Coordinates of C-alpha atoms in Angstrom, one line a residue:
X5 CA -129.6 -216.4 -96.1
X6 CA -130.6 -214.6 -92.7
X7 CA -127.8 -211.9 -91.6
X8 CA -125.0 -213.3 -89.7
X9 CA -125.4 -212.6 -86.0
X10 CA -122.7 -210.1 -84.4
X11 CA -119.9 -212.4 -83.1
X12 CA -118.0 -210.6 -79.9
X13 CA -115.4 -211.9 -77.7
X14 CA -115.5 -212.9 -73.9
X15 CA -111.9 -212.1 -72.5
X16 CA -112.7 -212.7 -68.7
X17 CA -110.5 -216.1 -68.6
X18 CA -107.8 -214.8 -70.2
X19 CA -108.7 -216.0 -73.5
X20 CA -110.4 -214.5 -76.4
X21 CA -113.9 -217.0 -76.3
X22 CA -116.3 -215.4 -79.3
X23 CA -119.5 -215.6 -78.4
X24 CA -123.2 -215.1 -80.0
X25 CA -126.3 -213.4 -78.7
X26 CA -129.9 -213.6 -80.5
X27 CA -133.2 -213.4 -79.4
X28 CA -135.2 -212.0 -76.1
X29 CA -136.1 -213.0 -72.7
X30 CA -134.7 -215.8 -69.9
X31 CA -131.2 -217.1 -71.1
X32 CA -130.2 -220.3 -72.6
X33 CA -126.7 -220.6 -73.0
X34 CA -125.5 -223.7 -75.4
X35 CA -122.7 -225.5 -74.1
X36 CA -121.2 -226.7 -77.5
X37 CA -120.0 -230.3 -78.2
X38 CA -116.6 -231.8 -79.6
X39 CA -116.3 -229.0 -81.8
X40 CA -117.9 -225.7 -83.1
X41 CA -117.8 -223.1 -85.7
X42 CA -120.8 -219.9 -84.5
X43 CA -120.7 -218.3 -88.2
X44 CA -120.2 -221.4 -90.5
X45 CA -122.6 -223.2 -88.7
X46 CA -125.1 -220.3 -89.1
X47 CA -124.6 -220.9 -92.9
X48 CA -126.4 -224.6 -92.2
X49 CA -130.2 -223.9 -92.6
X50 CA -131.0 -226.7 -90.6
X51 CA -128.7 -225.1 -87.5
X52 CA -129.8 -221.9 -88.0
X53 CA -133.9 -222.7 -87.9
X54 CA -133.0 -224.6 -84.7
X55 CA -131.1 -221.1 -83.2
X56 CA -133.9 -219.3 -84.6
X57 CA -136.8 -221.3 -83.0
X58 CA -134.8 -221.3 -79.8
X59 CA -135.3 -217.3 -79.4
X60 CA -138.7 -217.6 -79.7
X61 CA -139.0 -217.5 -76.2
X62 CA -135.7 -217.4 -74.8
X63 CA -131.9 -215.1 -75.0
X64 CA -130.0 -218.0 -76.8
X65 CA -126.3 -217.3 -76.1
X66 CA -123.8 -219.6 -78.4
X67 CA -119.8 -219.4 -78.1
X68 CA -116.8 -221.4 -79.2
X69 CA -114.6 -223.4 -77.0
X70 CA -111.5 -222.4 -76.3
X71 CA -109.2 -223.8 -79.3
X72 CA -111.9 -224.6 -81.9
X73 CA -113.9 -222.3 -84.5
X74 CA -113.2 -218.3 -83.7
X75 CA -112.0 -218.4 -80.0
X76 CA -108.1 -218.2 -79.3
X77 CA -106.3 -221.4 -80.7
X78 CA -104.1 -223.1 -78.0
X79 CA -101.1 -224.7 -77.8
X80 CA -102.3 -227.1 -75.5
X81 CA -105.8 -228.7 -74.6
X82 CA -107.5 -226.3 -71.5
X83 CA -108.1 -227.4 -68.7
X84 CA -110.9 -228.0 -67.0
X85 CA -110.6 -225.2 -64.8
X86 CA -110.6 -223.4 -68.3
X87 CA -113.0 -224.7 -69.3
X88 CA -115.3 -223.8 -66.4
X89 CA -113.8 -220.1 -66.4
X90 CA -114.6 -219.5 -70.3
X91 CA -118.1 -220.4 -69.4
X92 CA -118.0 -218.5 -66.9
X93 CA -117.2 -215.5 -68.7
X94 CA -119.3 -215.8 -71.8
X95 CA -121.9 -215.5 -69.6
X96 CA -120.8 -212.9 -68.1
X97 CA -120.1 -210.9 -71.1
X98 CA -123.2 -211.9 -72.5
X99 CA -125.5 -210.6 -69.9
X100 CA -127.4 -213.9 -69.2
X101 CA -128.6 -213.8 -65.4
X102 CA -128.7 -217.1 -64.5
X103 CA -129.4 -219.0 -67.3
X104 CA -130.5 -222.5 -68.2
X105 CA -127.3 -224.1 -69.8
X106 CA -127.8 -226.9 -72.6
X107 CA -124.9 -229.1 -72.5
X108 CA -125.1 -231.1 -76.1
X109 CA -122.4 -233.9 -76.1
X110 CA -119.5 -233.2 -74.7
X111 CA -120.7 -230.0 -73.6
X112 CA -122.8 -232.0 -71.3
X113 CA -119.6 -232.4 -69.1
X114 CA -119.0 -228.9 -69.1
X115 CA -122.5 -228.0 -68.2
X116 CA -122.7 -230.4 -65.1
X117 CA -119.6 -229.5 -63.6
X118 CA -120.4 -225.8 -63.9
X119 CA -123.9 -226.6 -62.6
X120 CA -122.8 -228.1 -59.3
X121 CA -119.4 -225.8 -59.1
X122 CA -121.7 -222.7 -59.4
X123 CA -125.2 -223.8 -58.1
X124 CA -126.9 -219.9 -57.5
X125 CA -126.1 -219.0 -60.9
X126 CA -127.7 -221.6 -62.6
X127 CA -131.7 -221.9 -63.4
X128 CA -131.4 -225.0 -65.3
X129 CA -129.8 -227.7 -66.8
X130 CA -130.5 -229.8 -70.3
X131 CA -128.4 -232.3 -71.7
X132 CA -129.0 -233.4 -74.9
X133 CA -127.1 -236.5 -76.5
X134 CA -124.8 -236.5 -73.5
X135 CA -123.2 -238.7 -71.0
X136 CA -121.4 -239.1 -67.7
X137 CA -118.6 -241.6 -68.7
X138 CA -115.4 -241.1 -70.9
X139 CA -116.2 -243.4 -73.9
X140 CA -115.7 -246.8 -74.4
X141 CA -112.9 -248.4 -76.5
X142 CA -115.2 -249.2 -79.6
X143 CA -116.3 -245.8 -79.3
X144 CA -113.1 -244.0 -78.9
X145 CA -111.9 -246.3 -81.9
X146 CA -114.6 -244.4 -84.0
X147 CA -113.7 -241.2 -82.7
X148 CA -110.1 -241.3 -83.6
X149 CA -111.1 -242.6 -87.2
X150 CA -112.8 -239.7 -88.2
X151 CA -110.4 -237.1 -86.4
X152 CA -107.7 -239.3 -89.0
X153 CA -110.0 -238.1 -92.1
X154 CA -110.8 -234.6 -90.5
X155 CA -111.8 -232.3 -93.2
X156 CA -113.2 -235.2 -95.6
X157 CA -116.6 -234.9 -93.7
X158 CA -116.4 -238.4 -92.2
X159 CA -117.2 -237.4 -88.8
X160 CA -120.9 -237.0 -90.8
X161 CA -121.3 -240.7 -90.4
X162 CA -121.3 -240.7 -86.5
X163 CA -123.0 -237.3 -86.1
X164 CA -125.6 -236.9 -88.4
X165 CA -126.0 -240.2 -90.2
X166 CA -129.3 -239.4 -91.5
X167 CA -127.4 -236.9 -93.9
X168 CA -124.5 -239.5 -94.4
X169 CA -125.5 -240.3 -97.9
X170 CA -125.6 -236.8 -99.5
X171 CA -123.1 -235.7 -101.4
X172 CA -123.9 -231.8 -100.5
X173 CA -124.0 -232.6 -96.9
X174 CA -120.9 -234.3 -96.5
X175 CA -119.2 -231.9 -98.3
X176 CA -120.8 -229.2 -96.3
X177 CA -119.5 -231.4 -93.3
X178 CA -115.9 -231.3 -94.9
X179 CA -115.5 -227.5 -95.1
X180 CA -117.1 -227.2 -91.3
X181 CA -114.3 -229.6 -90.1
X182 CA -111.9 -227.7 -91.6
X183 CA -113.3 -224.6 -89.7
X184 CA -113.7 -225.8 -86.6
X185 CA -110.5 -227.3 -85.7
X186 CA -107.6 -228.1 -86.9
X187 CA -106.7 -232.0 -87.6
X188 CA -104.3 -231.7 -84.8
X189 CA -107.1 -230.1 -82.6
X190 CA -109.5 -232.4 -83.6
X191 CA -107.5 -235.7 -82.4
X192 CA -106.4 -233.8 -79.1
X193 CA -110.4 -233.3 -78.4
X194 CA -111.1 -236.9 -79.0
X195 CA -107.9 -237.9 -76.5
X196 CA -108.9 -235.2 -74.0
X197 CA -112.6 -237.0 -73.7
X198 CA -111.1 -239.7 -71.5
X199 CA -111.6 -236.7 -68.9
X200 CA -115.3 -237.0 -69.4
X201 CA -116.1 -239.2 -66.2
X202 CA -118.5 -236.9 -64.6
X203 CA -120.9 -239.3 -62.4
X204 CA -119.7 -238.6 -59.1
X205 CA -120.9 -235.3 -59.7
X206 CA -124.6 -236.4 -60.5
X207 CA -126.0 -236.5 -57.4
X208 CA -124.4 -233.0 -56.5
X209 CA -126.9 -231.1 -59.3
X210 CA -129.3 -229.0 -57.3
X211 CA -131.4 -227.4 -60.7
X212 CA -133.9 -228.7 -62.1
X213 CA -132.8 -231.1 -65.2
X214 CA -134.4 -232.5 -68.3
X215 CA -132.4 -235.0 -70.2
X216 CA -133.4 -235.8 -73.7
X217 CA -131.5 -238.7 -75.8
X218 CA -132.3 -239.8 -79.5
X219 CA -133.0 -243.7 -79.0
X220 CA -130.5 -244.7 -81.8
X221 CA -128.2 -241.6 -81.1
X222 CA -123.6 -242.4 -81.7
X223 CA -123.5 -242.4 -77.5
X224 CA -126.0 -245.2 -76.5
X225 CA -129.6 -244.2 -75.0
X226 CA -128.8 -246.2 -71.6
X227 CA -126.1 -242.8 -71.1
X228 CA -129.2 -240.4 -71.0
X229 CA -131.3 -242.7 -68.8
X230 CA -128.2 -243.2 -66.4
X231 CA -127.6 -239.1 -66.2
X232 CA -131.7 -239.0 -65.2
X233 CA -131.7 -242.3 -63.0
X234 CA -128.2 -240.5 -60.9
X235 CA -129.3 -236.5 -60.9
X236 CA -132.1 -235.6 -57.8
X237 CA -134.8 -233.1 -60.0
X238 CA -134.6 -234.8 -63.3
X239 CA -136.9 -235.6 -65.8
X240 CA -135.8 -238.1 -69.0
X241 CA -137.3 -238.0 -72.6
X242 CA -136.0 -240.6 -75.5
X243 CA -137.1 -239.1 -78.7
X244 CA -136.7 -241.1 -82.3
X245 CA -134.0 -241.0 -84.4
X246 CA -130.1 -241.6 -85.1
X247 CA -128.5 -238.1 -85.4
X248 CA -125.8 -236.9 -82.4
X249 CA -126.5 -233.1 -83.7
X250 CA -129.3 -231.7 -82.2
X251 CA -130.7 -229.6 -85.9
X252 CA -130.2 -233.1 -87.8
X253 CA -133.3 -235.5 -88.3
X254 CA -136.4 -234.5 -86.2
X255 CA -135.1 -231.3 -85.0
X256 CA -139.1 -230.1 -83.9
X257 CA -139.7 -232.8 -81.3
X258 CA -136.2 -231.9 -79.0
X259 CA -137.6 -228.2 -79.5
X260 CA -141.0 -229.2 -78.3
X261 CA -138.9 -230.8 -75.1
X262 CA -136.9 -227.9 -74.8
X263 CA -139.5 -225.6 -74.4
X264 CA -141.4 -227.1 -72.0
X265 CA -138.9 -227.3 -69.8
X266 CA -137.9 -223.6 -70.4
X267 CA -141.5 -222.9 -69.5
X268 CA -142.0 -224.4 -66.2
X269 CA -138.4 -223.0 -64.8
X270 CA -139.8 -220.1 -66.2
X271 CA -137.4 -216.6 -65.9
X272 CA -134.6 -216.1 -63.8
X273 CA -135.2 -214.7 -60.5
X274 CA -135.2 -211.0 -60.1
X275 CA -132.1 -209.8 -57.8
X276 CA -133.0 -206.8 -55.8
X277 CA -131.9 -202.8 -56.4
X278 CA -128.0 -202.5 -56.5
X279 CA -125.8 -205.0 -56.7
X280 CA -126.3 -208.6 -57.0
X281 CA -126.6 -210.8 -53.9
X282 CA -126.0 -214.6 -54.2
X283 CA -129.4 -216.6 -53.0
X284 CA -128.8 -218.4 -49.4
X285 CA -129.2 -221.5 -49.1
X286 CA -131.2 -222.9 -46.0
X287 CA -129.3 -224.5 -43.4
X288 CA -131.5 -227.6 -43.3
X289 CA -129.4 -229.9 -41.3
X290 CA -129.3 -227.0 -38.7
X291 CA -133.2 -226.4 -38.4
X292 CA -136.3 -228.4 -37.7
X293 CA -139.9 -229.2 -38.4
X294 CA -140.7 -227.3 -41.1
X295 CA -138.5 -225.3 -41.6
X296 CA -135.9 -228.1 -42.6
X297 CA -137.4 -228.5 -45.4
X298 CA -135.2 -227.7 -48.9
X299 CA -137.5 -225.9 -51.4
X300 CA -138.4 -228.9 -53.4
X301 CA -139.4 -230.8 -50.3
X302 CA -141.8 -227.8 -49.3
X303 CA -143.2 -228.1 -52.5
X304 CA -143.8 -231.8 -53.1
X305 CA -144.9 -231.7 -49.1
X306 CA -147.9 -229.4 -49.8
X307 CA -148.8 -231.1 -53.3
X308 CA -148.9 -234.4 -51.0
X309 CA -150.7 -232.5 -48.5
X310 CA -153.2 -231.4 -50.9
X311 CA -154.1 -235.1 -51.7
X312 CA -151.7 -235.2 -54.8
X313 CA -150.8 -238.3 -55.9
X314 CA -147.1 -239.7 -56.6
X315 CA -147.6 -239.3 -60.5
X316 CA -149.2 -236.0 -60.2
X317 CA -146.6 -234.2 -58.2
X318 CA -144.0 -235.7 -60.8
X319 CA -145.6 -234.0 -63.9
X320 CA -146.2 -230.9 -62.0
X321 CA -142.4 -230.4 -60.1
X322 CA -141.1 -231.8 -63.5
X323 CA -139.2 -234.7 -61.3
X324 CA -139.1 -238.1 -61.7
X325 CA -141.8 -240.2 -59.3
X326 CA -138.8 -242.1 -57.5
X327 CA -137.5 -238.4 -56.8
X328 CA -140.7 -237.9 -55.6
X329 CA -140.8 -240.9 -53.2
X330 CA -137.3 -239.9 -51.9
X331 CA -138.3 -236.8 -51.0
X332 CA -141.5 -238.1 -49.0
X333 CA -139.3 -240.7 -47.3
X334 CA -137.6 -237.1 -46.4
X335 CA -140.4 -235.1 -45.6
X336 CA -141.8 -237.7 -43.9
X337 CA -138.5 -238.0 -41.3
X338 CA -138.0 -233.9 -40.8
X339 CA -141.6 -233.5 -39.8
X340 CA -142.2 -236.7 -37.2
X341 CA -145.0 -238.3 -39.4
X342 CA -145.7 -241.8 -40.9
X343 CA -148.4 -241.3 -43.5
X344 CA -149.9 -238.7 -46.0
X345 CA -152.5 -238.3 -43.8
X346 CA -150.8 -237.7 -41.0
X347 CA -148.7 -234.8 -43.0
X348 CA -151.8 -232.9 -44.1
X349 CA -153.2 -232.8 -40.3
X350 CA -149.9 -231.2 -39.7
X351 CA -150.2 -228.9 -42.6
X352 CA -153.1 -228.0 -41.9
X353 CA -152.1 -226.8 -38.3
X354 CA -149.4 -225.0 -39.8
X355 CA -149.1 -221.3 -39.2
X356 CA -150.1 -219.1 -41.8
X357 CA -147.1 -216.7 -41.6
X358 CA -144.8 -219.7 -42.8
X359 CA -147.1 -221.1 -45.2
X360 CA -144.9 -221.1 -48.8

């Protein structure tokens, strides 16, 4: 078995948050789910190719919630101001300038609310077998039944259900319960998800955003497609399969997702000499013309302008093509003009100087 990564600890929150570093270049930091364990799950093969293929272009950063597998057991489920502040400082600690963060589950929560609480120092979002409602009651009924058998390696059946049948697996499943959390733990994580509901944030999210969801996954495919239909620069992708855990089942095609997404973001944006300044944001609603524009209207204005169509600019700003339309509709209203045409005349008399 491959050497076990160094784990450290991220103390910035006031907690003890271990955390994992591997690999080289822009950073992806993995928001974990309903539960975690960095150095028994590095022990799974399957988890630890997934880690491993991750860093082939990208600083994957891993940690531990606060409460489960080697961060600081609490007393009492965090908060969600916790929550946000242990993310906050794993990254920190961790070095990882803006990084794209990959909510999976639960962790999909976390990573939107951090997302649209701190919007400059975010590059990315990905959410993977997540969703912006608390669960339902049959689905909450299934989640307290395997927290009641924690440590038996029921919850196998609802996360990886491929692997259900095998003796090996489930008992593999067993001893990573039993790491993870406690029993206790466990049935406090599945109470504390009825403060999940995260869909008035949606339209808040400012970064780009893939969502991928397996069609058969535990939380129901029409989740993922509501996260994309409700977040502004989204793109959604349904892949095959029943697994929840991202390394169960087809693990290739969400890394074949993941990476194109990591490559069109592409690295984080160099700060200048000396300390780090936070980016402005353009005071659109105080401007005109021009320079009213957001970013990601400038750039879908001068694809349009270009002769572009709809479908094109979709692929190539990684956006859906209703996103697309909205932002015409936009464009369209800043700049005093009724028709594609009529937008690439005025591009076209557009100053140089202010040219993107």
């Amino acid at each position: 078995m491959a050497e076990q990564p160094v784990t450290r600890y991220a103390t910035g929150s006031g907690a003890h948050i271990a955390y994992q570093v591997l690999g080289h270049g822009p950073a992806v930091v993995i928001v974990p789910g309903f539960a975690s364990h960095l150095e028994v799950e590095w022990e799974d093969g399957a988890c630890r190719s997934f880690i491993r293929r991750l860093t082939a272009g990208a600083t994957v950063v891993r940690f531990d919630k606060r409460g489960t597998g080697l961060s600081d057991p609490v007393r009492e489920l965090p908060s969600l101001a916790e929550r946000d502040a242990d993310l906050a400082a794993v990254i920190a600690a961790a070095g990882a300038d803006r990084p794209v963060l990959l909510g999976f589950s639960e962790g999909g929560s976390i990573a939107v609310r951090f997302a649209v609480a701190h919007q400059e120092a975010v590059r990315g979002l990905i959410l993977y077998g997540a969703s912006a409602h608390r669960p339902p009651p049959w689905a909450m009924d299934q989640l307290r039944a395997a927290a009641a058998a924690w440590g038996t390696g029921a919850s196998i059946e609802l996360f990886a259900p491929s692997q259900a049948a095998d003796p090996a697996a489930r008992r593999d499943q067993a001893r990573f319960e039993r790491a993870a959390a406690s029993p206790a733990m466990a049935r406090a994580l599945v109470e504390s998800l009825i403060l999940t509901d995260v869909a008035g944030l949606l339209p808040d999210i400012t970064v780009p955003t893939l969502v991928v969801h397996r069609a058969q996954d535990v939380v129901p495919v029409d989740e993922g497609r509501f996260l994309a239909s409700h977040i502004p620069a989204s793109r959604f992708r349904e892949l095959a399969g029943v697994d929840h855990r991202p390394w169960a089942g087809d693990a290739q095609a969400l890394l074949d997702e993941i990476a194109g997404f990591l490559a069109w973001v592409g690295p984080a944006v160099a700060e200048t000499a000396g300390a780090a300044q936070p980016r402005r944001r353009r005071p659109a609603r105080q401007l005109t013309g021009w320079a009213s524009l957001t970013e990601r209207e400038e750039a879908v204005a001068a694809l349009a302008a270009a002769g572009c169509s709809n479908p094109e600019i979709a692929r190539r700003l990684y956006i859906s093509r209703e996103t697309v339309q909205t932002h015409l509709k936009h464009i369209f209203g800043k700049l005093g003009v009724d028709s594609r045409t009529a937008l690439a005349a005025v591009a076209a008399e557009r100053p140089a100087a202010t040219n993107p």
